[in-house]
Coordinates of C-alpha atoms in Angstrom, one line a residue:
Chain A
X14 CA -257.5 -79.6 -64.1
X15 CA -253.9 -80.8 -63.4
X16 CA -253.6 -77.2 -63.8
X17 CA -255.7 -75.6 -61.1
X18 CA -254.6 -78.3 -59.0
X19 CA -250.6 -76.7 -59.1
X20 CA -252.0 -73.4 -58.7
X21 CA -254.1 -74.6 -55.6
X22 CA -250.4 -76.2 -54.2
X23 CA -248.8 -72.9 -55.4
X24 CA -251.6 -70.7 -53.3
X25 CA -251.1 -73.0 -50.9
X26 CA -247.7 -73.1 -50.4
X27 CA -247.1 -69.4 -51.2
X28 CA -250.2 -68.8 -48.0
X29 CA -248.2 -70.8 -45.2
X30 CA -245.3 -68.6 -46.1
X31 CA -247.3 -65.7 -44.8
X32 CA -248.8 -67.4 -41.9
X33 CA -245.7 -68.5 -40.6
X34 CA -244.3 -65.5 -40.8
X35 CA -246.9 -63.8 -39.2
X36 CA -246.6 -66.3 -36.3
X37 CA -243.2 -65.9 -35.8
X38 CA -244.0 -62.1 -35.3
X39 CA -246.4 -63.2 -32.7
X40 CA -249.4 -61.6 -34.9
X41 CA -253.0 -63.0 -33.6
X42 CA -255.0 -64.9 -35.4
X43 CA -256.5 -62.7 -37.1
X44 CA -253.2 -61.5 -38.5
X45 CA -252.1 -64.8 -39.3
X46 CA -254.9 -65.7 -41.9
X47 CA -255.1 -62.1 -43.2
X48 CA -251.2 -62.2 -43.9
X49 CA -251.6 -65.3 -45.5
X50 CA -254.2 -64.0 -47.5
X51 CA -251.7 -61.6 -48.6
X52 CA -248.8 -63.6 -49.3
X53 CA -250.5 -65.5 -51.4
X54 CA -252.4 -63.3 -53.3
X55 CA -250.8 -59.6 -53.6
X56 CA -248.1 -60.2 -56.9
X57 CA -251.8 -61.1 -58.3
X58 CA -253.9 -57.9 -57.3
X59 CA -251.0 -56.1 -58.8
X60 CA -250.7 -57.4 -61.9
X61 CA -254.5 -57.1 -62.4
X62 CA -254.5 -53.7 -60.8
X63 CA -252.1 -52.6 -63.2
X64 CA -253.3 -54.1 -66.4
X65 CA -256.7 -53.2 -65.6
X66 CA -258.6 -56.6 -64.9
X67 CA -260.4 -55.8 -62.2
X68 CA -262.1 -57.2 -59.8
X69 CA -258.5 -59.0 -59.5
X70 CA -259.2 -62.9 -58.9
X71 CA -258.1 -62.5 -55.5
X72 CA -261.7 -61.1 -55.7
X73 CA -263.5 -62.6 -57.9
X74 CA -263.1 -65.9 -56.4
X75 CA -263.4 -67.4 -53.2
X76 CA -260.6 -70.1 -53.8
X77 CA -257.9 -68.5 -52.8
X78 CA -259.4 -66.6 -50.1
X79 CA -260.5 -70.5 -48.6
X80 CA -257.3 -71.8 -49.1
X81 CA -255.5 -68.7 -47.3
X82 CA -257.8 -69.6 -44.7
X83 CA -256.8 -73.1 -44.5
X84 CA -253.2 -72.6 -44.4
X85 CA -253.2 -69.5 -41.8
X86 CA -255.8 -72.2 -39.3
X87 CA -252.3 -74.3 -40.3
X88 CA -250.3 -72.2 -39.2
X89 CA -252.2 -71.4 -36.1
X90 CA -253.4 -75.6 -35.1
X91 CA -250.4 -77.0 -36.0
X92 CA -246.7 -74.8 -36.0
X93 CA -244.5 -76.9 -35.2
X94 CA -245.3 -79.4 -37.8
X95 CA -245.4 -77.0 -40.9
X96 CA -242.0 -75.9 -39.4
X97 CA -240.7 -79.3 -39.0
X98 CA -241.7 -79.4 -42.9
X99 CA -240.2 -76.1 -44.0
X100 CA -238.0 -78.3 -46.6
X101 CA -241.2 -79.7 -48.8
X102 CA -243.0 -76.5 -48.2
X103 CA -240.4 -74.8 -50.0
X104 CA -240.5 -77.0 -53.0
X105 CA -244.0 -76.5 -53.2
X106 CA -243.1 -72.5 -52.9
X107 CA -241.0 -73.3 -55.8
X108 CA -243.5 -75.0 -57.9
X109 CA -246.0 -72.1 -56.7
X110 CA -243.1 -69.4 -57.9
X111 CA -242.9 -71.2 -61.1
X112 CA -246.8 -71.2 -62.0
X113 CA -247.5 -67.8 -61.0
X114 CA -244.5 -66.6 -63.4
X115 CA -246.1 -68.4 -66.4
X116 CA -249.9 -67.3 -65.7
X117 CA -249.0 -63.3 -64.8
X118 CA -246.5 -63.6 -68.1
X119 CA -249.3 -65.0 -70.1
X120 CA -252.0 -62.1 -68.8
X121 CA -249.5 -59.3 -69.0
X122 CA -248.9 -60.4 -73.0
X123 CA -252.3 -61.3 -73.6
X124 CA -253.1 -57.2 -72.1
X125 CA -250.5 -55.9 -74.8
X126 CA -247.4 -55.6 -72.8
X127 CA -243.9 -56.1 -74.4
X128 CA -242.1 -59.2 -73.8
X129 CA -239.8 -57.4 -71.6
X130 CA -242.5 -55.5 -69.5
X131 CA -244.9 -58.5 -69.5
X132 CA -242.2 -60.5 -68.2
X133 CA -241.1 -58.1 -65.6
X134 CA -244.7 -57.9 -64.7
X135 CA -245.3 -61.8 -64.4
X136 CA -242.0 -61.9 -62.0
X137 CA -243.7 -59.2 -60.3
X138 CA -247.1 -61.3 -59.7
X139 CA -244.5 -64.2 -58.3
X140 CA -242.5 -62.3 -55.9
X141 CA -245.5 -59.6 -54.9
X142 CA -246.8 -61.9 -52.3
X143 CA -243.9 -62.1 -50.6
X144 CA -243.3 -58.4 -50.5
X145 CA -246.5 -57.4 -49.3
X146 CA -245.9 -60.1 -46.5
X147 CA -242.7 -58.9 -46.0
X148 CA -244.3 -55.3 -45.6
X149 CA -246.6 -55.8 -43.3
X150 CA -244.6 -57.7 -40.9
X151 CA -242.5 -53.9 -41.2
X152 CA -239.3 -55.9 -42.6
X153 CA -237.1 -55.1 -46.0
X154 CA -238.7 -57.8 -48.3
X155 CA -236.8 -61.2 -48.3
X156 CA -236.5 -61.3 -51.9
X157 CA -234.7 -58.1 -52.3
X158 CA -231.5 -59.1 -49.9
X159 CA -231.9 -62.9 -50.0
X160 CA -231.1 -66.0 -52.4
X161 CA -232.0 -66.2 -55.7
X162 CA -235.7 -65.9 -56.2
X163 CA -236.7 -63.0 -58.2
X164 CA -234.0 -63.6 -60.6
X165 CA -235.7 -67.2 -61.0
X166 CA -238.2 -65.6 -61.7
X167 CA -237.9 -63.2 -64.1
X168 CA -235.7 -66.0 -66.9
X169 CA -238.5 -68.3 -66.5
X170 CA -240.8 -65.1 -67.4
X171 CA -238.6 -64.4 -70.6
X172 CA -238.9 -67.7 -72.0
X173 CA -242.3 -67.3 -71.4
X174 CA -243.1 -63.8 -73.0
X175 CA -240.3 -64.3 -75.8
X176 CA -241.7 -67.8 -76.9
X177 CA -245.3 -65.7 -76.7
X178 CA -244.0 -63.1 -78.9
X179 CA -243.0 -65.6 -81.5
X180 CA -245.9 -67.6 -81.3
X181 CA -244.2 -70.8 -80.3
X182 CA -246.7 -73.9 -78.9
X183 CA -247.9 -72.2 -75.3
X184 CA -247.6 -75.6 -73.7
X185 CA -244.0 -76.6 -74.1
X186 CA -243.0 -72.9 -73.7
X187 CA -244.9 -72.4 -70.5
X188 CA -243.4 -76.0 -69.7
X189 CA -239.7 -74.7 -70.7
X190 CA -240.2 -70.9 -68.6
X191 CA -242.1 -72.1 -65.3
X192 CA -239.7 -75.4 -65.2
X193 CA -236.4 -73.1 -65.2
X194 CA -237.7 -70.8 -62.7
X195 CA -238.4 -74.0 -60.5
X196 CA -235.4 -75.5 -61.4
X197 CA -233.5 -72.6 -60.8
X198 CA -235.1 -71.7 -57.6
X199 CA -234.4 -75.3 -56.4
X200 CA -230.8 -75.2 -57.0
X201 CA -230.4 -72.1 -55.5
X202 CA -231.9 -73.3 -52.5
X203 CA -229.7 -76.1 -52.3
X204 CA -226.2 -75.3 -53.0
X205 CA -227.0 -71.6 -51.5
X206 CA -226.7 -69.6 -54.4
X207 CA -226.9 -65.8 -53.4
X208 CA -226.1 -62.5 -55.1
X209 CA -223.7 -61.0 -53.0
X210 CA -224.5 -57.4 -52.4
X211 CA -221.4 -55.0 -53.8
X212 CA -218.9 -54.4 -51.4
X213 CA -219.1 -50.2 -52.3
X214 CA -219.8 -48.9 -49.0
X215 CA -217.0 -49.0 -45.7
Chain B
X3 CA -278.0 -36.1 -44.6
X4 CA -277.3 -38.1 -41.7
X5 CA -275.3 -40.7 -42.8
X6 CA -273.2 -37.9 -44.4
X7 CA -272.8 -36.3 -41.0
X8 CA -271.5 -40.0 -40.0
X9 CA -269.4 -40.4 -42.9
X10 CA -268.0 -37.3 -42.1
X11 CA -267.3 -38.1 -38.5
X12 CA -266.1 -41.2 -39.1
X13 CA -263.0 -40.4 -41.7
X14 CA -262.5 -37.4 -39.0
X15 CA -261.7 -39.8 -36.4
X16 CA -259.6 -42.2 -38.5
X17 CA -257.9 -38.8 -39.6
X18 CA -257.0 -38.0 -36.1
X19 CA -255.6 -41.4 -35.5
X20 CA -253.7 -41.0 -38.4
X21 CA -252.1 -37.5 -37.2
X22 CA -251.5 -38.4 -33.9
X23 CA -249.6 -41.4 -34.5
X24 CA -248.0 -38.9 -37.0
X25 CA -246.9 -36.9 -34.1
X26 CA -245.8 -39.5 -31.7
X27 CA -243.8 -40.5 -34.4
X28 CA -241.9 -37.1 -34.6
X29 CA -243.0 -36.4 -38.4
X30 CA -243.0 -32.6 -39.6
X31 CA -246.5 -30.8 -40.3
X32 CA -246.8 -32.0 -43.7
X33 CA -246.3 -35.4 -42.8
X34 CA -249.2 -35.3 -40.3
X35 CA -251.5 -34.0 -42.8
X36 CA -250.6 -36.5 -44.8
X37 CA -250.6 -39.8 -42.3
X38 CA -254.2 -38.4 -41.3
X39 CA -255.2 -38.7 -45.4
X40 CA -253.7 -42.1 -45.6
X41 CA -255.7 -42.9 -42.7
X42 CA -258.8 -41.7 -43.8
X43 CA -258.9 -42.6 -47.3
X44 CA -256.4 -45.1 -48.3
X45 CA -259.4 -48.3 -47.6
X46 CA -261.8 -47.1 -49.4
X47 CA -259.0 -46.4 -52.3
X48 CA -258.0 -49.6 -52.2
X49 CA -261.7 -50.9 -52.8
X50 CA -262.6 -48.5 -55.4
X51 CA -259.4 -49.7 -57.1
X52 CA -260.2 -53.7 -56.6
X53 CA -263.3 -52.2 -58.2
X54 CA -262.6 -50.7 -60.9
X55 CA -264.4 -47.5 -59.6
X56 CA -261.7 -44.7 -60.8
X57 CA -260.5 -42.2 -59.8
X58 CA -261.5 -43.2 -56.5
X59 CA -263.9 -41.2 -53.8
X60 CA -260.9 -39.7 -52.2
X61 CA -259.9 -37.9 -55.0
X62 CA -263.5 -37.4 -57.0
X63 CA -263.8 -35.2 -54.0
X64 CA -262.1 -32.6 -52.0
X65 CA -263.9 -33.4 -49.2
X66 CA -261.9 -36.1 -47.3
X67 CA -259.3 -33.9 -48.4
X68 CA -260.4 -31.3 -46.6
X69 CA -261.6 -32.9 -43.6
X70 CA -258.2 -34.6 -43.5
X71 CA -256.2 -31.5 -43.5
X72 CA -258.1 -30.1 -40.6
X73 CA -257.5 -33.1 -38.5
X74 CA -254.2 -32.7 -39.0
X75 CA -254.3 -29.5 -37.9
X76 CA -256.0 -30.0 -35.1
X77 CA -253.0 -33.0 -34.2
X78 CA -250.8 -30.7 -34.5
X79 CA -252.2 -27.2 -32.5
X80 CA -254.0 -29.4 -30.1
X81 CA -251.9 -32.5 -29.8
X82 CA -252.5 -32.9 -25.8
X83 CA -256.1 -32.1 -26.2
X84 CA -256.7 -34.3 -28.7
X85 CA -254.5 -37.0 -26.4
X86 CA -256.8 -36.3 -23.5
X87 CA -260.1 -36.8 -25.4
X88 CA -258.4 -40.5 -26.5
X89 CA -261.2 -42.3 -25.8
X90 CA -264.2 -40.5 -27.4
X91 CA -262.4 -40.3 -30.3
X92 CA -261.9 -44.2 -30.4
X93 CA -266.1 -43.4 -30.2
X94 CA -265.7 -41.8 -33.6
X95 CA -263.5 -44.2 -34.5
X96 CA -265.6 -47.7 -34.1
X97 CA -268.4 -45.1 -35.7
X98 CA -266.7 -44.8 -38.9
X99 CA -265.4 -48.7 -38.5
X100 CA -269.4 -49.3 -39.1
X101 CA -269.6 -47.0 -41.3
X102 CA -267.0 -47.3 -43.8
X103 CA -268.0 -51.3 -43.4
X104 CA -271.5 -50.5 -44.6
X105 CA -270.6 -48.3 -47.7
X106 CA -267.5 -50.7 -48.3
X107 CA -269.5 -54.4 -48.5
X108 CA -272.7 -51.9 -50.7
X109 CA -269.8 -51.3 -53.2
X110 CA -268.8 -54.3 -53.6
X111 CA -271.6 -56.2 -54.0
X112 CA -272.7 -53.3 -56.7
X113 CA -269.6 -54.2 -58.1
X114 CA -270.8 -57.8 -58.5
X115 CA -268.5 -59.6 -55.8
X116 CA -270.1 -62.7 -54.1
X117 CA -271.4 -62.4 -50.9
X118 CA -267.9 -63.7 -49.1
X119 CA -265.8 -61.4 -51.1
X120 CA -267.9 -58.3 -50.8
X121 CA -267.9 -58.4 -47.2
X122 CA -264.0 -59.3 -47.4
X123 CA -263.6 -55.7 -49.0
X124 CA -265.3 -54.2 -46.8
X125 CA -263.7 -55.3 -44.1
X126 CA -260.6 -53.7 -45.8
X127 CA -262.5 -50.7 -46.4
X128 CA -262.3 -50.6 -42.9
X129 CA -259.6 -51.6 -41.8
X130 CA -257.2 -50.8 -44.6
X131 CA -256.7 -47.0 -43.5
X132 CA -255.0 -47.5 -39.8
X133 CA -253.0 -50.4 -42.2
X134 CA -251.8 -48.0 -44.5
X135 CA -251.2 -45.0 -41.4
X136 CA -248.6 -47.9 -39.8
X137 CA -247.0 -48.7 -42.7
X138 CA -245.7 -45.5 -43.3
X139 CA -244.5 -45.4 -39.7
X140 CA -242.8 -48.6 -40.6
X141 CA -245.0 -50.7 -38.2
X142 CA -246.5 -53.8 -38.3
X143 CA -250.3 -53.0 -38.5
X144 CA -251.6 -53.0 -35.1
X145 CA -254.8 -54.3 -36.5
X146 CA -253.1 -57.3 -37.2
X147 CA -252.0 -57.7 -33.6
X148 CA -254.0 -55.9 -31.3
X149 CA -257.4 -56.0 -29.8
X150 CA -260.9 -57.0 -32.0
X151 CA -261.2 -54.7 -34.8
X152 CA -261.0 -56.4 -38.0
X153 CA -263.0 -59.2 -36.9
X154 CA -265.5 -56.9 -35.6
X155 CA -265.5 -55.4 -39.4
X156 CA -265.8 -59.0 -41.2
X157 CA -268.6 -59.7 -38.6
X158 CA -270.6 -56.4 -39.8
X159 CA -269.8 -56.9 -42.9
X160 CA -270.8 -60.4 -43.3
X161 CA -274.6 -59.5 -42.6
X162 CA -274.7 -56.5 -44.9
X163 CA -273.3 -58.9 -47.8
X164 CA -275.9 -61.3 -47.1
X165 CA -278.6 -59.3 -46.4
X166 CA -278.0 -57.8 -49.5
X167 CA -277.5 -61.3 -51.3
X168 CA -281.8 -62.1 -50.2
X169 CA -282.6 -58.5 -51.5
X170 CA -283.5 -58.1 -47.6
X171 CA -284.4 -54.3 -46.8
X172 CA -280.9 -52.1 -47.1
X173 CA -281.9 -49.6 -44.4
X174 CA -282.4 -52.4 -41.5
X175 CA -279.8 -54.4 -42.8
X176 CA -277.3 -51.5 -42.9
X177 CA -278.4 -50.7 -39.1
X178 CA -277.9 -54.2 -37.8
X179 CA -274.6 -54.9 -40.0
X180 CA -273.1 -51.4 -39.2
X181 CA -274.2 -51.2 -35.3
X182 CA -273.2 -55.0 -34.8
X183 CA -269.6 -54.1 -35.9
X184 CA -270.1 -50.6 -33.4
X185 CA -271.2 -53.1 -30.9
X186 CA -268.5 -55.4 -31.4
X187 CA -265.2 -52.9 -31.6
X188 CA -266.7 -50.8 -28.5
X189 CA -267.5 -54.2 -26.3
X190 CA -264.0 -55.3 -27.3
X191 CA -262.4 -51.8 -26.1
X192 CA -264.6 -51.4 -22.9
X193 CA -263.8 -55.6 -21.6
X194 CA -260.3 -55.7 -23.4
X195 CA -260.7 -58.6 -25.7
X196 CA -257.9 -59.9 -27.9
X197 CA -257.2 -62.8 -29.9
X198 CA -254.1 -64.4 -28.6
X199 CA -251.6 -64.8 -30.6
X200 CA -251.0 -68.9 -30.9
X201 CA -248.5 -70.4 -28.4
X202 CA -246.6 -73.0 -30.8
X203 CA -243.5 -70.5 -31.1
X204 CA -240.9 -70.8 -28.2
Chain C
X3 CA -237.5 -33.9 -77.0
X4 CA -236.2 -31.6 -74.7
X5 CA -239.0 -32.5 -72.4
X6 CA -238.5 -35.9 -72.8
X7 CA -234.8 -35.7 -72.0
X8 CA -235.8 -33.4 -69.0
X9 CA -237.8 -36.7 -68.0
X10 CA -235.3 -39.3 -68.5
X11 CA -232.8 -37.0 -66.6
X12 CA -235.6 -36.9 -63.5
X13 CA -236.3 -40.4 -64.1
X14 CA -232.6 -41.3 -63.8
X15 CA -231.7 -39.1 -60.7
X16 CA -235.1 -41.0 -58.9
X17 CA -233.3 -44.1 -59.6
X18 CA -229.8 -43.5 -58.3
X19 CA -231.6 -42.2 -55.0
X20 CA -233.5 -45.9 -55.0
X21 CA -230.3 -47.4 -55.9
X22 CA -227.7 -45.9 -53.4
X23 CA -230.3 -46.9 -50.6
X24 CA -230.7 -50.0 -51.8
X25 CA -226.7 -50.6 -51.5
X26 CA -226.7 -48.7 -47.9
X27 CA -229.1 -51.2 -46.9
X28 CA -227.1 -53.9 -47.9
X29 CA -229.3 -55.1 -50.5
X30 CA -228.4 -57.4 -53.0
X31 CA -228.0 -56.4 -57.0
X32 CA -231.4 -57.8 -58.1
X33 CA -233.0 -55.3 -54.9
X34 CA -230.8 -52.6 -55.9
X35 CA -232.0 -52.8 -59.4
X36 CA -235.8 -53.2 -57.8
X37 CA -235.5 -50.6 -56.1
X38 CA -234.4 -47.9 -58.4
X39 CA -237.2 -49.1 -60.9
X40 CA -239.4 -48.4 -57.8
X41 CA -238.1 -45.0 -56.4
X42 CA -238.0 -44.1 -60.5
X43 CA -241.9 -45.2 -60.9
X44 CA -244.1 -45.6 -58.0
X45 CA -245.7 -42.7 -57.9
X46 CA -246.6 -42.9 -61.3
X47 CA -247.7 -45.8 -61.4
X48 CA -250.1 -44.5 -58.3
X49 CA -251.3 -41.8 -60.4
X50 CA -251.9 -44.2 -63.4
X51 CA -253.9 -46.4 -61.4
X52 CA -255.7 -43.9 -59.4
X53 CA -257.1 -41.7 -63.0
X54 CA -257.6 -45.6 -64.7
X55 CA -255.0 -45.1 -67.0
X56 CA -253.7 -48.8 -67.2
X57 CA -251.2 -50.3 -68.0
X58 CA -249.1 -47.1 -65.8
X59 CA -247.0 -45.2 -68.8
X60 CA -243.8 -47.5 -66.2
X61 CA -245.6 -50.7 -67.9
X62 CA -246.5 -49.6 -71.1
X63 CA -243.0 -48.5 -72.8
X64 CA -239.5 -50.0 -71.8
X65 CA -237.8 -46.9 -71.4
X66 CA -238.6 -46.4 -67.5
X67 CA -237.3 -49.7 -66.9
X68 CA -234.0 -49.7 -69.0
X69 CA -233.3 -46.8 -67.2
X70 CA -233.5 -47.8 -64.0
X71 CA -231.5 -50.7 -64.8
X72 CA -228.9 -48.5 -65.6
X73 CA -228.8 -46.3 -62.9
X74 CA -228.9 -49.8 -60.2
X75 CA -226.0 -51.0 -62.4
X76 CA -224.0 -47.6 -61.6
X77 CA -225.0 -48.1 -58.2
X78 CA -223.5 -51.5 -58.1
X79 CA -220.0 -50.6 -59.8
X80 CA -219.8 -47.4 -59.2
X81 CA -221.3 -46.6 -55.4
X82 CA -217.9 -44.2 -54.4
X83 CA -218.5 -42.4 -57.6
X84 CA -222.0 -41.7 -56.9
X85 CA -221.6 -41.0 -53.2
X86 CA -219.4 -38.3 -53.7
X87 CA -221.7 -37.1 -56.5
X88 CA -224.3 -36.9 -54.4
X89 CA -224.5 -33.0 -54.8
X90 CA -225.2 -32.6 -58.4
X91 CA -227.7 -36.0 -58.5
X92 CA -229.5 -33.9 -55.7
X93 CA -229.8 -31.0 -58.5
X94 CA -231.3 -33.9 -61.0
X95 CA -233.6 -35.1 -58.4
X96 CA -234.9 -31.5 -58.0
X97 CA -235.7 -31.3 -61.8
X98 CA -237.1 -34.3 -61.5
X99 CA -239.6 -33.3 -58.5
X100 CA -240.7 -30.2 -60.9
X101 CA -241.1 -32.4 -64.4
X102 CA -243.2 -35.5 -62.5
X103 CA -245.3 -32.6 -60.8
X104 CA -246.2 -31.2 -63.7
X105 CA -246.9 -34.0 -65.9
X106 CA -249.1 -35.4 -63.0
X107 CA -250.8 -32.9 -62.5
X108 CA -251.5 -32.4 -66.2
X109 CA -253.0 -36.0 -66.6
X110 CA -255.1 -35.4 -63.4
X111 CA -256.9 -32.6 -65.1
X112 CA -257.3 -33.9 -68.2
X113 CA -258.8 -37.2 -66.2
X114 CA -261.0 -34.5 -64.6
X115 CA -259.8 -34.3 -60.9
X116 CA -260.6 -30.5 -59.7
X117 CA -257.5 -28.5 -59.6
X118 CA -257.0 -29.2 -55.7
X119 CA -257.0 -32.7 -55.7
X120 CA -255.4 -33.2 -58.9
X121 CA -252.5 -31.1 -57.7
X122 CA -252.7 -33.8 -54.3
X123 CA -251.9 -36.3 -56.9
X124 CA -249.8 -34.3 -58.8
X125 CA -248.0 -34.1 -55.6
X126 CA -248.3 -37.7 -55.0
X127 CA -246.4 -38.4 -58.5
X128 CA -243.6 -36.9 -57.6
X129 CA -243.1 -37.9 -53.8
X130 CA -244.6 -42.0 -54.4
X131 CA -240.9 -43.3 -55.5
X132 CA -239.5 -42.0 -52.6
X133 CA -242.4 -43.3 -50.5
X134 CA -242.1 -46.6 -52.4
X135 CA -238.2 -46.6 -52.0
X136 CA -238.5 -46.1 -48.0
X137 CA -240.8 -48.8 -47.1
X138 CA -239.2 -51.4 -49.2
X139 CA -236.4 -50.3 -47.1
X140 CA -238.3 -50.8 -43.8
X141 CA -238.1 -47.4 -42.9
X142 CA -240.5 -44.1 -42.5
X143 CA -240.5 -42.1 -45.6
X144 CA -238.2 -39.3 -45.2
X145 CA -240.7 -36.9 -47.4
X146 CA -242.7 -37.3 -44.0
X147 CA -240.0 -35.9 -41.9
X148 CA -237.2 -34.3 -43.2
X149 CA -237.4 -30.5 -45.5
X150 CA -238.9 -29.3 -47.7
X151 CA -240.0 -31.3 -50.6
X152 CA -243.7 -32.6 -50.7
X153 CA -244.4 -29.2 -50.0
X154 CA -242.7 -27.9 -52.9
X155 CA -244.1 -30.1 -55.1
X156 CA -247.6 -29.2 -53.9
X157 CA -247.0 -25.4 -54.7
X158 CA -245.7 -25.9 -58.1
X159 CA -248.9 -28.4 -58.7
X160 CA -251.5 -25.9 -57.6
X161 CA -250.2 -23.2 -59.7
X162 CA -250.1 -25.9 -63.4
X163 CA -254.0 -27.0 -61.9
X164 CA -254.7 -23.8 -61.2
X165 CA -253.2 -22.8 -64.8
X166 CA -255.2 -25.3 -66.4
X167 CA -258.6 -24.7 -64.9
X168 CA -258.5 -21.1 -66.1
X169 CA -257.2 -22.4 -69.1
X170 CA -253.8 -20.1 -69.5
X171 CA -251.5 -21.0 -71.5
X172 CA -249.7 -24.2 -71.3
X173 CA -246.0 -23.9 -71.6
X174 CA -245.7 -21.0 -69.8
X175 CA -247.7 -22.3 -66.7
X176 CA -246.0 -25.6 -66.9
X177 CA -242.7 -23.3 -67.1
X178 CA -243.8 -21.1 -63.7
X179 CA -245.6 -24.2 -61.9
X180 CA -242.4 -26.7 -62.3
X181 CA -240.2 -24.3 -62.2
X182 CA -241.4 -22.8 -58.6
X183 CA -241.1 -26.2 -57.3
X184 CA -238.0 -27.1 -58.5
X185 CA -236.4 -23.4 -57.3
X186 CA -238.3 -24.0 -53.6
X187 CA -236.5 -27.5 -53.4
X188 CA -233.5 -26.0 -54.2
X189 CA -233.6 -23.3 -51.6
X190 CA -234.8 -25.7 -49.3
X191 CA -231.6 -27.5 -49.5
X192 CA -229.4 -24.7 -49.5
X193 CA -230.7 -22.9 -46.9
X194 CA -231.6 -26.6 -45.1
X195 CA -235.4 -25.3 -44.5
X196 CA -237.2 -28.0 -42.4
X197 CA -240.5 -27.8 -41.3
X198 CA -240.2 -28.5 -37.3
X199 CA -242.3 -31.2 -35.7
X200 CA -244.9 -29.8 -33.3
X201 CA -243.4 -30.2 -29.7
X202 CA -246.4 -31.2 -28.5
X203 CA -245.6 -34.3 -26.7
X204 CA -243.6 -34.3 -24.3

């Protein structure tokens, strides 16, 4: 329950970030739901796509597709507020990034990955979203230039596959590896952590 | 036999739509063939793949293939023919928009989708070609920007996925579904309706 | 083995091209890193998930991914090297193009594609990373536009379907199909064959 209610936020959260984006590229309306639709559901087709649980939930349920819906009528209705909030709906991003990590780790283990794929795989379902946003609004996804997101990701996936592998209580390890990817993703937002890309090329 | 001939004609026109913005875009020969592929196939790809149906239609026959390849060739022997004849092949065009809706939403709900879902994907059955054709030209879909076309789709779509829900008759449903989606993308073209992209940005 | 080390050699050279335009892009290390994992896997990972063959082979053994990681970490620390290398990782790459199109086109067969369109996705397995590579980085792939390479890869995979559908020997079609490709890409470079956009528009 308490659950699906953090996932819900997570969607949630995860589906402004697309509709915002998409209004800030002046997309319709349209546009605006269908991107949130994306952002918050594309690191999910994937990992099901590639692990072969299809339909993906994206699919198989109408929840997420509703509540991409409410967030991109959000976006469209009311702009200026959500962007007035752009500081909580980050840390409900966060909180999003953190509960996708543990759910695609757990279903990339549970399909027979390694710990190190399956965790590579669960960051992917937490970061996906934002790349196929990213995509379709034809720029180089956020998370590949930008702060330290993915990287939060894929620790908090590691604890999570690694305490799998050995068997350890799932609750206090999924606890442990979503909390650090939210904790880390937090402090990185605010003392403006970033990976500083190498200095190679004149 | 007919609705062969349609199919056919429909995933020409998306073809040519894919080469010519192939050409405009200044790709080489193979590149044109290949846009017009992407544009043809690549939404009814990504359904069969929500699906599960593997390998998709699109490769479990040459005949998109095919039909592709000659589009493409056409693009480019023929480009300011096929420029000139712009608006007959958008004709084609909103005929395979019906089409591809009709087959798309059948699928899915074979596929066990609820009725919402079902006519979701085949919306993107639809739509998911000219999506794919623009990202490779690294542009923002115009579908998500740009006149009625995907809403015409979910509209279609919506009515074959019901229909289909209260066992209605598939050949009148498909006819009403598919021509209300025909209806809708040619009344949009001929009057020039667009959703307007929402004002809260300055 | 030898094969193997032919495909962790092909595998490696994909990744330094993901890598290098990852730093030219100004990407930080976690993208650079991304990115050679996608330019070294992509198009597997299309033809895995387009024959049903889930999790992709990139998912299902470490080995893809530890590579990758190595070539984005010489791409980090040692981009000059690599830049002035760029000749003989060019020569890699082309060995690459010829193992991927081979071993795609393989798996399409035995997945029981007809030799045309399993030498498409042959094709498709060995130009995806690239494809992958250029629209995380925003940009129109460059197989689209610029010489001779999908169209190598195509040959060389209609000759190993073409092979295995009149059931000749393996090695030496794998040998004559790979190897054809792998020789064309190499002319094409030396000779810098393009194909020529139609000058159609004006």
């Amino acid at each position: 329950m308490f659950l699906t209610l953090v996932d819900f936020v997570g969607c949630f959260a995860f589906a402004l970030s697309g509709g915002t984006r998409a209004v800030e590229r002046r997309l319709d309306p349209f546009g605006i739901v269908f991107l949130a639709f994306v952002a918050a559901t594309f690191g999910g087709i994937i990992r099901d796509v590639v692990i072969g649980a299809v339909p993906p939930v994206a699919f198989a349920t109408w929840h997420y597709f509703a509540i991409s819906c409410v967030a991109g009528f959000c976006c469209i209705f009311a702009y200026r507020l959500i962007a007035r909030l752009a500081a909580p709906v980050a840390v409900f991003d966060a909180l999003g990034l953190g509960l996708y990590v543990v759910v695609g780790t757990r279903k990339a283990m549970d399909a027979g990955l390694s710990p190190l794929m399956a965790a590579v795989l669960g960051m992917i379902t937490a970061i996906g979203g934002g790349i196929g946003r990213d995509i379709l609004a034809a720029q180089t996804p956020m998370v590949l230039h930008k702060e330290i997101y993915a990287l939060a990701a894929l620790i908090g996936a590691l604890v999570v596959s690694i305490g799998d592998f050995y068997h350890l209580p799932g609750v206090p390890v999924a606890i442990v590896g979503g909390g650090l990817s939210i904790l880390l993703r937090l402090a990185a937002m605010r003392w403006d952590w970033n990976l500083r890309p190498p200095t190679g090329r004149s």
